[in-house]
CSV table of C-alpha atoms and ligand atoms in Angstrom, one decimal:
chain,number,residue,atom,x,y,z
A,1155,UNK,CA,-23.3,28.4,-17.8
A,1156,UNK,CA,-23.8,25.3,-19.0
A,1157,UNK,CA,-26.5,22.7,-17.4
A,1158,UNK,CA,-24.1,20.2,-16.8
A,1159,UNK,CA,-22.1,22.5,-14.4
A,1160,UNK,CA,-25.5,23.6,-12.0
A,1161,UNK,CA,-25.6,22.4,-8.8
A,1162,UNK,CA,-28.6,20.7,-8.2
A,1163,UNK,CA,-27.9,18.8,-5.3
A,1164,UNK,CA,-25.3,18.8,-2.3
A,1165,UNK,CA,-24.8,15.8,0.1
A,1166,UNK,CA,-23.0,15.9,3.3
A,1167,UNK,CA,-22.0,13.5,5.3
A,1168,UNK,CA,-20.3,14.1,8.6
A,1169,UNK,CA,-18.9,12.0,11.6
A,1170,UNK,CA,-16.2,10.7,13.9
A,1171,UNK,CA,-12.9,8.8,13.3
A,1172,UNK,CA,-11.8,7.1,16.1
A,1173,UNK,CA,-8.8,5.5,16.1
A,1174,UNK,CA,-8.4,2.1,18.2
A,1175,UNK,CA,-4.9,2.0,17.9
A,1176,UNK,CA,-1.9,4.0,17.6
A,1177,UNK,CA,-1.5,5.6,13.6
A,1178,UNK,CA,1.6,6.5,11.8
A,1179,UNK,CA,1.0,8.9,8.8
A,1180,UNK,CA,4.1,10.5,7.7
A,1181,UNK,CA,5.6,13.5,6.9
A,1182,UNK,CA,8.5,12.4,4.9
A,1183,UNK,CA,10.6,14.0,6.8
A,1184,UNK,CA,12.8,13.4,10.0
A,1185,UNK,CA,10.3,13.7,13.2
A,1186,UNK,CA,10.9,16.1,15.9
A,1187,UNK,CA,11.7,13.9,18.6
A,1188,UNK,CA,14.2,12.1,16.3
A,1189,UNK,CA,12.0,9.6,15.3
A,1190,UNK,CA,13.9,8.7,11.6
A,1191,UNK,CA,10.3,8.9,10.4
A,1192,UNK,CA,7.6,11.9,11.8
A,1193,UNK,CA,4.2,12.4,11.5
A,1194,UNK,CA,2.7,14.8,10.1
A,1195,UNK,CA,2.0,17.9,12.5
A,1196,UNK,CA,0.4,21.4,13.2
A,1197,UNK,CA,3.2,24.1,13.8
A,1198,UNK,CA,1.8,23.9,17.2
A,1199,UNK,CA,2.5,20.0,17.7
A,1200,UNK,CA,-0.8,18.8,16.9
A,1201,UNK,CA,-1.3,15.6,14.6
A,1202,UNK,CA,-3.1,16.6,10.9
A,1203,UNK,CA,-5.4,14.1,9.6
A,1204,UNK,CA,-5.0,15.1,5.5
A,1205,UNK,CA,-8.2,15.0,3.7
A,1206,UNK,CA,-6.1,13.7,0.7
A,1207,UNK,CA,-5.1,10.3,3.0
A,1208,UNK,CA,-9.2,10.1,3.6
A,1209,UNK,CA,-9.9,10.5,0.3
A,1210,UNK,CA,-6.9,7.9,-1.1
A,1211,UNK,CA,-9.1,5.6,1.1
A,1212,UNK,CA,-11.8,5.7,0.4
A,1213,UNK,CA,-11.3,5.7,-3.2
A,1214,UNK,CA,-9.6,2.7,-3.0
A,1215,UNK,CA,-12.6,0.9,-1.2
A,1216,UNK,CA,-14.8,2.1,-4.1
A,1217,UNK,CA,-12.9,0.4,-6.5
A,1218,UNK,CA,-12.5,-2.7,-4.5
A,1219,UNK,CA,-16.2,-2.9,-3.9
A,1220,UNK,CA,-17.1,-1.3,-8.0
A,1221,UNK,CA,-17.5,-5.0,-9.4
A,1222,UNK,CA,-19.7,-6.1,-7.2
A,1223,UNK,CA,-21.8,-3.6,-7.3
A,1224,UNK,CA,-21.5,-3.3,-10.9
A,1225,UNK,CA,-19.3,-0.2,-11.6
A,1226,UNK,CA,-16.5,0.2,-14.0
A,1227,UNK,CA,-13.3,0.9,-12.2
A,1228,UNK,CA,-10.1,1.2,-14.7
A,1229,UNK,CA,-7.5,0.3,-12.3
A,1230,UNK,CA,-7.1,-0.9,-8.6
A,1231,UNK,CA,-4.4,1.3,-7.4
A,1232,UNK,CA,-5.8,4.8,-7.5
A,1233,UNK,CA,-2.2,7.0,-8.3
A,1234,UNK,CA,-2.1,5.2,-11.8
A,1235,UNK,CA,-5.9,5.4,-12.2
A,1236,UNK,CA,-6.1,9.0,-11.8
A,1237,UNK,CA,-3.5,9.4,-14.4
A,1238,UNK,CA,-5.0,7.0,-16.6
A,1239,UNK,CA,-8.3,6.7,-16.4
A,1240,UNK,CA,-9.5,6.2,-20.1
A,1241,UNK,CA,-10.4,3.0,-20.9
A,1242,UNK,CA,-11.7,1.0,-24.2
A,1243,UNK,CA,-15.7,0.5,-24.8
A,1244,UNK,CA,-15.7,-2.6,-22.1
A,1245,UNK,CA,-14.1,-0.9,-19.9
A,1246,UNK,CA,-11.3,-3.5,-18.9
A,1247,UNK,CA,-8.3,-2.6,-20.6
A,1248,UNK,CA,-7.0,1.3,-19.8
A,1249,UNK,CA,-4.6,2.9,-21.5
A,1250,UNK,CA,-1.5,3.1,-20.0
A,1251,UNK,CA,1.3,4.1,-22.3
A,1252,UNK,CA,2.0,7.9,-22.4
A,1253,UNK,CA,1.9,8.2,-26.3
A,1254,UNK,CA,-1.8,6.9,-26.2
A,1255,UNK,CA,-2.4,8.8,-23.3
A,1256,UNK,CA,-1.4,11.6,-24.9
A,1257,UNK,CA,-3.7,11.3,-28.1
A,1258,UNK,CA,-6.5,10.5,-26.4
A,1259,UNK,CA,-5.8,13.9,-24.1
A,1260,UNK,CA,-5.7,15.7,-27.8
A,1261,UNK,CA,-9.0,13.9,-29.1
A,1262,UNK,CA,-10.9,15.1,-26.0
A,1263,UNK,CA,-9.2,18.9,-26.1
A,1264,UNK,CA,-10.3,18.9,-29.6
A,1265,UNK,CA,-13.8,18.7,-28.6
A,1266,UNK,CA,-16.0,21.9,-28.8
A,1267,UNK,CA,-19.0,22.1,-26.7
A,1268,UNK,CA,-19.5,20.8,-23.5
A,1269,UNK,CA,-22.1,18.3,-24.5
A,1270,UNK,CA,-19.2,16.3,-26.4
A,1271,UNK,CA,-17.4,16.9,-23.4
A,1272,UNK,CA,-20.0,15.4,-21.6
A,1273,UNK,CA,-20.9,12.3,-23.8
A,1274,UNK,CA,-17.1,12.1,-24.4
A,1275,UNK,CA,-16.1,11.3,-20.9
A,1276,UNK,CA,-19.2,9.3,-20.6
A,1277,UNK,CA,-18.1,6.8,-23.3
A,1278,UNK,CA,-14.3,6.9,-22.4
A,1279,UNK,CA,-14.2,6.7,-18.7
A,1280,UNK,CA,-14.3,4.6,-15.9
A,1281,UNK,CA,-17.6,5.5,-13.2
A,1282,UNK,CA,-14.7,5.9,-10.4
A,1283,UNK,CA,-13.0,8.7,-11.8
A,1284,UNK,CA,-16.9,10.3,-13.2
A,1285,UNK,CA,-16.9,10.9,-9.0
A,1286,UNK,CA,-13.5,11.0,-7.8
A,1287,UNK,CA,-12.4,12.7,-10.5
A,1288,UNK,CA,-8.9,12.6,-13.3
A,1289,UNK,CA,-7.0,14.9,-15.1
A,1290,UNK,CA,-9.9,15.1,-17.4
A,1291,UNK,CA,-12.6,16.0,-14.9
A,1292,UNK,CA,-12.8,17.6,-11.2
A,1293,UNK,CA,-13.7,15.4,-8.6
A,1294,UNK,CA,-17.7,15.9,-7.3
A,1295,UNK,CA,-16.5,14.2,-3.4
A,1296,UNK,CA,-14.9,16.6,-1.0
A,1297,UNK,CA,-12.8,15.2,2.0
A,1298,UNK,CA,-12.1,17.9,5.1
A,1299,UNK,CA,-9.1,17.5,6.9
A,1300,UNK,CA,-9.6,15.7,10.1
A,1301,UNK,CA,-10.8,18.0,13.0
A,1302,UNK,CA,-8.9,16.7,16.2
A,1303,UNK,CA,-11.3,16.5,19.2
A,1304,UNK,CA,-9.1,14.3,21.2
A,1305,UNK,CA,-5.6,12.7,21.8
A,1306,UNK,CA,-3.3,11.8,23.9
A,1307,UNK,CA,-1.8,15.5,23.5
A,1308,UNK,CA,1.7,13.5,23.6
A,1309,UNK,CA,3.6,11.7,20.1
A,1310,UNK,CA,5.3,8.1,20.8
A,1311,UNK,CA,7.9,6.7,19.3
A,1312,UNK,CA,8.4,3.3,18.1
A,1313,UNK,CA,11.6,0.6,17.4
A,1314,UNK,CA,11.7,-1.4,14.2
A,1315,UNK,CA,14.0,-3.8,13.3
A,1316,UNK,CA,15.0,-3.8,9.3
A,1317,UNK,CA,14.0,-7.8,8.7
A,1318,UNK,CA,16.3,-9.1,5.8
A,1319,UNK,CA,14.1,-10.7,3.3
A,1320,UNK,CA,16.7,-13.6,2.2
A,1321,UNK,CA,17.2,-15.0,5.9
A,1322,UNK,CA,14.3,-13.6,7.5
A,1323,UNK,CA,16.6,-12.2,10.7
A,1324,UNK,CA,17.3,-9.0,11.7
A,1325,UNK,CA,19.7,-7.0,9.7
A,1326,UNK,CA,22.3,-6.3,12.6
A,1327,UNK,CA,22.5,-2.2,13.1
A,1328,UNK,CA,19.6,-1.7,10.5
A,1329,UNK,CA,16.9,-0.2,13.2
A,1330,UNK,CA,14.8,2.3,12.5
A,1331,UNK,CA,12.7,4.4,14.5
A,1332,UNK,CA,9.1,6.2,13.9
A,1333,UNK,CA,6.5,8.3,15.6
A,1334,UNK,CA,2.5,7.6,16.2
A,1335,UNK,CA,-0.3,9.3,17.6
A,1336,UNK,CA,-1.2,7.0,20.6
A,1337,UNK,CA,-4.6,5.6,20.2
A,1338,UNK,CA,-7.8,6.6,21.0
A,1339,UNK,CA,-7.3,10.0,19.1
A,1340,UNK,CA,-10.6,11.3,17.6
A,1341,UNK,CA,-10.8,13.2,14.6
A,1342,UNK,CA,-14.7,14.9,13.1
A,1343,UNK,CA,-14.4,14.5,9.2
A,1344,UNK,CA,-16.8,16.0,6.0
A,1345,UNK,CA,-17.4,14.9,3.2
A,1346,UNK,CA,-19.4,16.3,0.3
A,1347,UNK,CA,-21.0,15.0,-2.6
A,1348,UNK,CA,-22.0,17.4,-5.7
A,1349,UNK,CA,-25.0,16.0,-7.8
A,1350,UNK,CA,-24.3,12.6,-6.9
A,1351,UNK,CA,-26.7,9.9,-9.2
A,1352,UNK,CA,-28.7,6.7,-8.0
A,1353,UNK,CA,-26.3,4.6,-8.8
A,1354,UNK,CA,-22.8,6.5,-7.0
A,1355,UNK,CA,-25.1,7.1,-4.0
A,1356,UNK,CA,-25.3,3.1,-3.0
A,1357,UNK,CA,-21.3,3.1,-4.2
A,1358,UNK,CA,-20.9,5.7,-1.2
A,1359,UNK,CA,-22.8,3.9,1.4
A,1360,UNK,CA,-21.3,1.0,0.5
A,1361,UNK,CA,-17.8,2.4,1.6
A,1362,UNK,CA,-19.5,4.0,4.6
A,1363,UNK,CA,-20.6,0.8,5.7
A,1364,UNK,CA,-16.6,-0.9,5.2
A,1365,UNK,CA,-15.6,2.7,7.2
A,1366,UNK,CA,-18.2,2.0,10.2
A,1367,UNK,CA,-17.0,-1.5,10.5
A,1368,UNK,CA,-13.5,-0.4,10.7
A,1369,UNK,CA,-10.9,0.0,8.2
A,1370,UNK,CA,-6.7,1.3,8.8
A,1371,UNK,CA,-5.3,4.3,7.5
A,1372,UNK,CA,-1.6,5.3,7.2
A,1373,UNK,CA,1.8,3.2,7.7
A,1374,UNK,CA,2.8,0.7,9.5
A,1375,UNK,CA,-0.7,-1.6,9.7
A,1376,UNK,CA,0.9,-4.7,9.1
A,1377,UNK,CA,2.2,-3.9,12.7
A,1378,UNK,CA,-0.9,-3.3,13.6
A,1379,UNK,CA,-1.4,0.0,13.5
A,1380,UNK,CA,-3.8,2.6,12.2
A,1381,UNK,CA,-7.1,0.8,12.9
A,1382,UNK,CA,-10.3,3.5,13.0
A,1383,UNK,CA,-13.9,3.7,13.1
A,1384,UNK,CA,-16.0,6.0,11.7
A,1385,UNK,CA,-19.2,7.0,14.3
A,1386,UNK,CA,-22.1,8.7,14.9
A,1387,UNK,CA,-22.5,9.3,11.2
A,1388,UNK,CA,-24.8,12.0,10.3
A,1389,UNK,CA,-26.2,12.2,6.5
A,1390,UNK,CA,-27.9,15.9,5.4
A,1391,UNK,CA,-28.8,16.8,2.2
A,1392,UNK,CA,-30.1,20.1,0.1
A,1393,UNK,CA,-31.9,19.6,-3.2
A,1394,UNK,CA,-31.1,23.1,-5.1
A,1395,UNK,CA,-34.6,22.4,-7.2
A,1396,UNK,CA,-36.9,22.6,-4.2
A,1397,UNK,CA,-37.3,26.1,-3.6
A,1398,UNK,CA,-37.9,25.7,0.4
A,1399,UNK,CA,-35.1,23.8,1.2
A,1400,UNK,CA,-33.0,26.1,-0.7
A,1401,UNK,CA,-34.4,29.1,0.4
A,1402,UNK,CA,-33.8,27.6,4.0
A,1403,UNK,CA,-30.1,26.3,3.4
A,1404,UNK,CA,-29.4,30.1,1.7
A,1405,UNK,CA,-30.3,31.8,4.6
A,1406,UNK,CA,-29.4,29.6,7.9
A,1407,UNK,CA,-26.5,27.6,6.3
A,1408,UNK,CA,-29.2,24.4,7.4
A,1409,UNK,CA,-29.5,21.6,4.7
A,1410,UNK,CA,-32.3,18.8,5.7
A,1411,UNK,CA,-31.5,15.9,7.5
A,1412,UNK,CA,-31.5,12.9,5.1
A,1413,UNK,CA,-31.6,10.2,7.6
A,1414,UNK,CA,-30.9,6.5,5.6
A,1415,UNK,CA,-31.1,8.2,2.2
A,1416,UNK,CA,-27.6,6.1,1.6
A,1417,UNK,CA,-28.5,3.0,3.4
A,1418,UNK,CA,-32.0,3.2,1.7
A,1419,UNK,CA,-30.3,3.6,-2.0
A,1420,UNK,CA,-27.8,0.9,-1.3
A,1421,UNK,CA,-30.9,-1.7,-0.3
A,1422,UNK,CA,-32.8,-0.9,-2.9
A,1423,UNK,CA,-30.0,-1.7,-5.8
A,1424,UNK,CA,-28.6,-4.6,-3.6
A,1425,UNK,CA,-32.9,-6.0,-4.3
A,1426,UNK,CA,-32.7,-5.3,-7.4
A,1427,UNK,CA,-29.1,-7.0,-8.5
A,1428,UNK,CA,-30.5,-10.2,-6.1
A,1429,UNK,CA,-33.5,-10.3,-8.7
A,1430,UNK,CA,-31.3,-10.4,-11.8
A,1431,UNK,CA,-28.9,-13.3,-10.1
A,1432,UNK,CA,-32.1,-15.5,-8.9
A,1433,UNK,CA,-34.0,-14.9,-12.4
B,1241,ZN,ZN1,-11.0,5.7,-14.2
């Protein structure tokens, strides 16, 4: 195996999402209760909280936050970026037509040891997609489904109205119905981090710290819903080098509390980018 792929350190980070309002993430399909639009549910009736929604997220706050904090992100919306994350030597422009896509896919097969590889995506592309990962590498952040610990144990259903753009009035007969979790429903989440470096580690707490302040999630929020909170956040961390803490997490399953390791790395490159601007 090559050194590139060895775990040498594993993050978690663990917590609770509270939701303050009502939430509507949907199934795509016709809801149970004959809401037009469902959520989506356990067979047993229960709302599921998709680790792909959390991750969608929190991607997306990455790359909103990545200039500031001076990463390279090659596009805002993260459905296209995935696809097309290889951008030129600045970084700005991505390609985004298939054909190029599509060469640049060959140039990078044609490579032969994983060191080009490795330098090869390291020149090509964007520090969002090094961690969240593309079609040219796997993602190193993991996002559990949501654990439900609470809820209402009952689905609402909303009204809409279908607003006509042109006169701005209801579209008479066009109402549509949907179904939410009430609020107040409480889901434990996980995420893990694979060999993160100093600089993703303040990128993370950075969207931690957007999360614990209170973001929405799902459809419908310009009605209002789908405002959460993430809580008692809980940071742990193994270092695979360090023979006693790996020795430990081998045999109890226990990695050691890391307390503000993310806060800490977040302050420190915040110092040091406040020293460049005031130089
Ligand atoms: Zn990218």
């Amino acid at each position: 195996m090559s050194k590139h792929n060895m775990l040498n350190r594993r993050i978690k980070i663990s917590g609770n999402l509270i939701f303050e309002t009502a939430f509507h993430i949907g199934s795509g399909k016709e809801g149970e209760l004959a809401a037009k639009m469902g959520i989506l549910r356990e067979a047993d009736g229960r709302p599921i909280l998709p680790g792909s929604t959390l991750k969608g997220n929190f991607r997306a706050f990455a790359e909103r936050l990545s200039e500031y904090l001076g990463f390279t992100a090659c596009l805002m919306d993260s459905s296209l970026s995935e696809k097309n994350c290889v951008s030129d030597e600045n970084f700005r422009k991505t390609v985004v037509d298939e054909k190029s896509q599509k060469t640049v896919e060959k140039e990078f097969q044609a490579l032969k040891t994983e060191d080009e590889k490795i330098t090869w995506l390291s020149n090509n592309t964007c520090d969002i997609c090094r961690l969240f990962g593309s079609p040219l590498q796997s993602s190193r952040i993991f996002f559990s489904d949501g654990t439900l610990t609470r809820w209402g144990q009952r689905i609402q259903i909303r009204d809409g109205v279908c607003i006509d753009r042109d006169t701005e009035t209801a579209r008479p007969g066009a109402k549509y119905d949907f179904e939410v979790v009430p609020a107040e429903a409480v889901f434990e989440v996980t995420i893990e981090l694979e060999n993160p470096n100093d600089r993703e580690l303040p990128l993370i707490a950075a969207v931690l710290a957007e999360w614990e302040s209170g973001f929405r999630l799902g459809g419908f929020t310009s009605r209002g819903l789908g405002r959460v909170k993430l809580t008692d956040k809980k940071v742990e961390s193994v270092d695979y080098t360090d023979f006693d803490q790996l020795k430990s997490y081998l045999l109890t399953k226990q990695m050691a509390e890391a307390g503000s390791l993310l806060e800490d790395s977040l302050e420190s490159m915040l110092r040091v980018e406040g020293e460049s601007k005031h130089a």
